[in-house]
XYZ file of C-alpha atoms in Angstrom:
314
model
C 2.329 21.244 14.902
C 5.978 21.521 16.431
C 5.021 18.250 18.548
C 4.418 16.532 15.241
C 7.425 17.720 13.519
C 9.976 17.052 16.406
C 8.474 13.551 16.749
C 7.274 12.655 13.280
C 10.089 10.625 11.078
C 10.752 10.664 7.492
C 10.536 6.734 6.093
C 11.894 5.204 3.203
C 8.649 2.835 1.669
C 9.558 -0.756 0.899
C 10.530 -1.288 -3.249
C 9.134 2.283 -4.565
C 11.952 4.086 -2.737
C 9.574 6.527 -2.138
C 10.366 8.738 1.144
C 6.969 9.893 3.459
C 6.415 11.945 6.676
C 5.006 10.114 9.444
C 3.728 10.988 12.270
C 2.583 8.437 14.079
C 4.738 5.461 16.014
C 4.264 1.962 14.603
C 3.052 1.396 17.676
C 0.216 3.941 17.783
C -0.485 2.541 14.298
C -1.245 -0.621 15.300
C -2.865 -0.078 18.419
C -5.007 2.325 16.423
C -5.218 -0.542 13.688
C -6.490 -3.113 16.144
C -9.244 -0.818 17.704
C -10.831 -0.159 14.378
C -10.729 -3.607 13.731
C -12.565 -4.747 16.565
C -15.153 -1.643 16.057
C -15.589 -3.081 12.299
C -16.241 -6.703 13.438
C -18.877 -5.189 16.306
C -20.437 -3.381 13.372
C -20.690 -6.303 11.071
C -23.044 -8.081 13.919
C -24.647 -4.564 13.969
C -25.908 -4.667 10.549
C -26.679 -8.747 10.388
C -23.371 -9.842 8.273
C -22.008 -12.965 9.549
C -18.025 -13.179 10.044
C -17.067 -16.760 8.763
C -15.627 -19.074 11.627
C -12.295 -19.649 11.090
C -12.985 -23.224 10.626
C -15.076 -22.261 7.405
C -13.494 -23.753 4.115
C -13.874 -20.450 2.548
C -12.131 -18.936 5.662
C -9.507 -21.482 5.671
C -8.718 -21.134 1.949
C -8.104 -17.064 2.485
C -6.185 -17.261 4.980
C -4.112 -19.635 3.935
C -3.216 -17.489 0.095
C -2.970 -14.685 3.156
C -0.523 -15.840 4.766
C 1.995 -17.321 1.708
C 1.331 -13.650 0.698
C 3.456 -12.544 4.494
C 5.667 -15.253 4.393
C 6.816 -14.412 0.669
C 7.224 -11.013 2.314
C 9.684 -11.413 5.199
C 11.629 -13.873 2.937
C 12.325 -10.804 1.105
C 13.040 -9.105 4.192
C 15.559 -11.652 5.392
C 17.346 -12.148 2.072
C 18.894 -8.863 1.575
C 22.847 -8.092 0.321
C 25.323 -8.677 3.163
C 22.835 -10.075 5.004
C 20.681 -7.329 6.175
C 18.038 -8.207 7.862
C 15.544 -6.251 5.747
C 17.177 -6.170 2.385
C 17.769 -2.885 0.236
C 15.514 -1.473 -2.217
C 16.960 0.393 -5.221
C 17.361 3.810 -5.609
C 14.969 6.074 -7.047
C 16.355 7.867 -10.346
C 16.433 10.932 -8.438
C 17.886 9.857 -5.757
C 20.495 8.183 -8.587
C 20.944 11.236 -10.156
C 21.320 13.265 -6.642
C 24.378 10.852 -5.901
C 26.033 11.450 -9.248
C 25.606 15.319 -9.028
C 27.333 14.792 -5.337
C 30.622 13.068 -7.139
C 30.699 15.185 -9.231
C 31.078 18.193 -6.638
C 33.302 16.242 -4.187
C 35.888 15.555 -7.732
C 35.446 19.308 -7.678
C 36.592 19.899 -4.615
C 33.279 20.231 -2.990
C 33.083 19.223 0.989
C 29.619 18.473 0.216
C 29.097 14.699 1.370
C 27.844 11.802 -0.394
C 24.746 11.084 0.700
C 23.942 7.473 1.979
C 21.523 4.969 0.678
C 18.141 4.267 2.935
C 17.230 1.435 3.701
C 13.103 1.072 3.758
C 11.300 1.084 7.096
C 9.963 -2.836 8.074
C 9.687 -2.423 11.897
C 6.363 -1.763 12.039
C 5.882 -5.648 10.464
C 8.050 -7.222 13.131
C 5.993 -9.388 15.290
C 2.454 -8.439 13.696
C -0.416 -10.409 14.595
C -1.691 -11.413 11.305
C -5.596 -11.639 11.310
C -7.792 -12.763 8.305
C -11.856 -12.790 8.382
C -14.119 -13.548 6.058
C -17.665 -11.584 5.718
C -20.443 -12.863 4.262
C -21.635 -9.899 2.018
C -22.313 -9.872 -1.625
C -20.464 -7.007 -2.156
C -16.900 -6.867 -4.009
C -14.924 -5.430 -1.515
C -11.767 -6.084 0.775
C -9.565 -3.735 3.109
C -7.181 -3.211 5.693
C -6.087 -1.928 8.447
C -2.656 -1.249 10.543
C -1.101 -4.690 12.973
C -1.740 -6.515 9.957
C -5.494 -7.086 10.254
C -7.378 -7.513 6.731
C -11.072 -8.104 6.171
C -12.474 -9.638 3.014
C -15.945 -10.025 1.990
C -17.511 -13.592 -0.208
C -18.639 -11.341 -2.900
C -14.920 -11.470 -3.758
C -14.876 -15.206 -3.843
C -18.460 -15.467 -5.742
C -16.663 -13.640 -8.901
C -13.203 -14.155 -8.413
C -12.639 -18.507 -8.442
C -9.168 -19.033 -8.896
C -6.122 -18.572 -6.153
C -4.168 -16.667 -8.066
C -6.759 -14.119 -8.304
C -7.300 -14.108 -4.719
C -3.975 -13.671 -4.220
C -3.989 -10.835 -5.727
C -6.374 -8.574 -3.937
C -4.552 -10.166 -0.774
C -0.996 -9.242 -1.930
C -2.904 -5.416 -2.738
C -3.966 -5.111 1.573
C -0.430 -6.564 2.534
C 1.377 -3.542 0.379
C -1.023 -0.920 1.820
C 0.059 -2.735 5.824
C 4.138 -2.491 4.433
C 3.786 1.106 3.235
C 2.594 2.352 6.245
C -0.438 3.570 4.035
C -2.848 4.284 7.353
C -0.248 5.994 9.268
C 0.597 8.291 5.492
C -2.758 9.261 5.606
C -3.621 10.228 8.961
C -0.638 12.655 8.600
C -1.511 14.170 5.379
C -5.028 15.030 6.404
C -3.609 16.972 9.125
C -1.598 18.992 7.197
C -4.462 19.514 5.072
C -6.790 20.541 8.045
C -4.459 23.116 8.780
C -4.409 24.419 4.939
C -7.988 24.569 5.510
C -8.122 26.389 8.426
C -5.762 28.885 6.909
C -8.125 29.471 3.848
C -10.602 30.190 5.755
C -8.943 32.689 7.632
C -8.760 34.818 4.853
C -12.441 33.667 3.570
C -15.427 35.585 4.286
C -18.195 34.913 6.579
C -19.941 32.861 3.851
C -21.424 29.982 5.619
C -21.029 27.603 2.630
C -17.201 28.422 2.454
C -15.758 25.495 5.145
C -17.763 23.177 2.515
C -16.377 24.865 -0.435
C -13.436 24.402 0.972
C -13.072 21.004 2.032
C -14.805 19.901 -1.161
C -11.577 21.429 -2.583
C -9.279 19.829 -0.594
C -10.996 16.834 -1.511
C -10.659 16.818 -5.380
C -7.069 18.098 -5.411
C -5.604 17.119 -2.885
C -7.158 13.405 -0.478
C -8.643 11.896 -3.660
C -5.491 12.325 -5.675
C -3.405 11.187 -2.644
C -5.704 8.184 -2.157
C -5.233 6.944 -5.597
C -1.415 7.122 -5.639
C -1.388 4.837 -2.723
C -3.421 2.128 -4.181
C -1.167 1.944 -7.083
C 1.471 1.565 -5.114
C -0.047 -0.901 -3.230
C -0.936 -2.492 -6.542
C 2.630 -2.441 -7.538
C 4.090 -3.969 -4.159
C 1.291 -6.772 -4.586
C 2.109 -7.993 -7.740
C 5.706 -8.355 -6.483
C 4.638 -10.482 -3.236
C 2.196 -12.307 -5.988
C 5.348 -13.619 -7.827
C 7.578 -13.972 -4.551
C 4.416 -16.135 -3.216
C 4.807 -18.048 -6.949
C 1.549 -16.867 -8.428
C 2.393 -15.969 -11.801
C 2.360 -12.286 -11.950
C 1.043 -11.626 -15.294
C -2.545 -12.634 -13.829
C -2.654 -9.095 -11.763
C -3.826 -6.982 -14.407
C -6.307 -9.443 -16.062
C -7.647 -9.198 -11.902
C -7.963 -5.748 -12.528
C -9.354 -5.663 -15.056
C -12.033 -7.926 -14.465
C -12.386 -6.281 -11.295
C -13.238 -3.078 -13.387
C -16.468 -4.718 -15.027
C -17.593 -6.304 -11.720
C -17.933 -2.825 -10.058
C -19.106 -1.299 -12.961
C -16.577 1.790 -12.933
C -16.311 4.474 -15.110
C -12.784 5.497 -16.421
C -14.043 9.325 -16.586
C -14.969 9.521 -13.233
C -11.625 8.641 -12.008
C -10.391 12.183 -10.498
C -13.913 11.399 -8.286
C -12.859 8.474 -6.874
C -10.604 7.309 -4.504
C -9.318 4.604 -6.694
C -7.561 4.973 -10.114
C -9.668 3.175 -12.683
C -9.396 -0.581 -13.574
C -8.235 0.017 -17.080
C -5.147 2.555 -15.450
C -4.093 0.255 -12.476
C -3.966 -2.983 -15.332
C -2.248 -0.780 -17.705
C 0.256 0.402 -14.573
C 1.055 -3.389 -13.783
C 1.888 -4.441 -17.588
C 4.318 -1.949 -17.596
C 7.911 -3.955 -18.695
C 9.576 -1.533 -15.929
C 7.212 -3.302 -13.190
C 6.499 -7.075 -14.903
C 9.357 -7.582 -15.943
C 11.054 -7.585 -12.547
C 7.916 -9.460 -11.044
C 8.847 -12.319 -13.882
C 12.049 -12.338 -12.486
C 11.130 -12.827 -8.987
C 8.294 -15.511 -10.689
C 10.754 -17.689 -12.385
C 12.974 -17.948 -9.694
C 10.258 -19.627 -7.597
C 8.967 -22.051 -10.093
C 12.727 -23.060 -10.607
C 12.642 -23.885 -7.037
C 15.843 -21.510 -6.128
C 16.329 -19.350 -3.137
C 14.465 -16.385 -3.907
C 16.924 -13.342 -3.727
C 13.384 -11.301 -1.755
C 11.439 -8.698 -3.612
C 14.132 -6.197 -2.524
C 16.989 -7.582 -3.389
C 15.959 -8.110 -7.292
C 15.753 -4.488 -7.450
C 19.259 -3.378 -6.909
C-alpha cells in the first residue's frame, strides 16, 4: 500500500480532463499489455480460431482505418497552443470554477496560489508498437490491450459494411489505449481488494460472506467503474472519428445498431459492464460532445490544418 502510493502518479486523461490514480509505469503497462497479447493469440490457436494473415484483404482494410485512427491522434498531439508537443485539453468546469474561487481569494489578499493548468498524460503512446489482427469468429466483438495492441473479430465486419462504421469501434480501443484504461483498472481493483478484505474483517465466519462480498463490490463498485470508462472511450473515439475525417454523426447510429446485433437489454444495464446501446448513442448526440466533433469534422473535409482534438477544446 505505501509502495503504491509513493510510486503511483495522479494523470490528467486526454480531452475529458478527468484526473486518475495510477499505479503502474507506462512501461509495466505495456510490457504487461504485450504479454496478454501474445497469451490471447496462443489461445485463439487453442480453441481453433484462425488469426487472419496480415496479407488478408479483410486484415489489410482494418488496419489500415486503424491506423488513420493513430495518426489522426498524434496530429492532435503535435498541434497544440505554443507548440506543445501534446496539446492542452480544456478545463473541467470544476477545475474552472476552482481557478475562479482562487482569484477571488488572492484579490482578497489570500497567499493561496493559483493553481496551474495540466496538461494530459501521452507518454505512454510515444513510440507504441501498433498491432492490428483480425480473428475469424462470428462473434461481435473487439478489444484492447496496453502498447497499443487491438484485436478484432469478422463478426464485426459480417454486420458492420461500411468504413466509417469500422472506424468507429477502432477509434472506441484507441481511447481506452490513450486513457490509460488497463493501467485505471488494475489500480482500482486493488483498492477494492483491500475494501474487501476490510469487510470481512469485521464479517462473521459465514463461509458465503467473501462471495457476498465481492458480488457487492461487483454491482457497486467494478461494473459501474467499467461502464464509465467505455463512455469515455466512446467519447474520445468519436473525436479521433472526425480528426480521421469520418463524419462523426455516424457514431451513434454504430451504436445503436450495435445494440440490436447483441441483443442487449437497456434494464439490465447496472449488470453489465457496458452502458446500454440506446445510453452510449444518446451520450454521443449530445450538442456538448457533437458539436465539437463537427468542428474537428469540417475542418478536415475543408482540407485545413486540423487544430488536433485537443486544441478545439480550449
Amino acid at each position: 500500500m505505501a509502495a503504491a502510493c509513493c510510486y503511483g502518479t495522479l494523470e490528467t486523461v486526454p480531452y475529458s480532463n478527468r484526473t486518475h490514480f495510477i499505479v503502474l509505469t507506462p512501461g509495466g503497462e505495456r510490457r504487461a499489455g504485450e504479454f496478454q497479447f501474445a497469451r490471447m493469440k496462443e489461445l485463439m490457436d487453442e480453441e481453433g480460431k484462425a488469426i487472419l494473415p496480415e496479407s488478408h484483404p479483410d486484415s489489410v482494410r482494418v488496419t489500415r482505418l486503424a491506423m488513420e485512427i493513430v495518426r489522426a491522434a498524434h496530429k492532435g498531439f503535435d498541434a497544440g497552443p505554443e507548440k506543445s508537443p501534446y496539446g492542452v485539453v480544456e478545463d473541467s468546469l470544476e477545475a474552472a470554477a476552482q481557478r475562479d474561487n482562487d482569484d477571488r481569494l488572492v484579490k482578497a489578499g489570500s497567499k493561496k496560489k493559483r493553481k496551474k493548468k495540466k496538461e494530459p498524460q501521452t507518454k505512454h503512446l510515444d513510440g507504441l508498437n501498433w498491432e492490428v489482427v483480425l480473428v475469424e469468429d462470428k462473434n461481435v466483438n473487439a478489444c484492447c490491450l496496453p502498447g497499443g495492441k487491438i484485436m478484432v473479430n469478422t463478426g464485426f465486419l459480417r454486420h458492420f459494411k461500411t468504413d466509417a462504421e469500422l472506424a468507429t469501434v477502432l477509434g472506441h480501443e484507441v481511447g481506452h489505449i490513450i486513457a490509460r484504461h488497463a493501467a485505471e483498472q488494475i489500480t482500482k481493483n486493488m483498492w477494492i481488494f483491500i475494501l474487501e478484505l476490510f469487510l470481512l474483517i469485521f464479517c462473521d465466519d459465514d463461509e458465503n460472506n467473501p462471495k457476498n462480498i465481492a458480488t457487492l463490490t461487483e454491482l457497486i463498485l467494478k461494473k459501474p467503474f467499467s461502464r464509465k470508462m467505455e463512455l469515455e472511450a466512446d467519447h474520445i473515439g468519436v473525436l479521433l472519428l472526425a480528426a480521421a475525417g469520418y463524419d462523426p454523426r455516424d457514431a451513434p447510429a454504430f451504436y445503436e445498431k450495435l445494440g440490436k446485433t447483441g441483443g442487449g437489454k437497456d434494464w439490465a444495464d447496472f449488470l453489465s459492464t457496458h452502458p446500454s446501446s440506446k445510453k452510449r448513442a444518446q451520450n454521443l448526440s449530445q450538442d456538448k460532445v457533437m458539436d465539437k466533433a463537427m468542428e474537428l469534422y469540417r475542418e478536415v473535409v475543408a482540407g485545413r490544418e486540423s487544430k488536433g482534438f485537443f486544441f478545439v477544446f480550449r
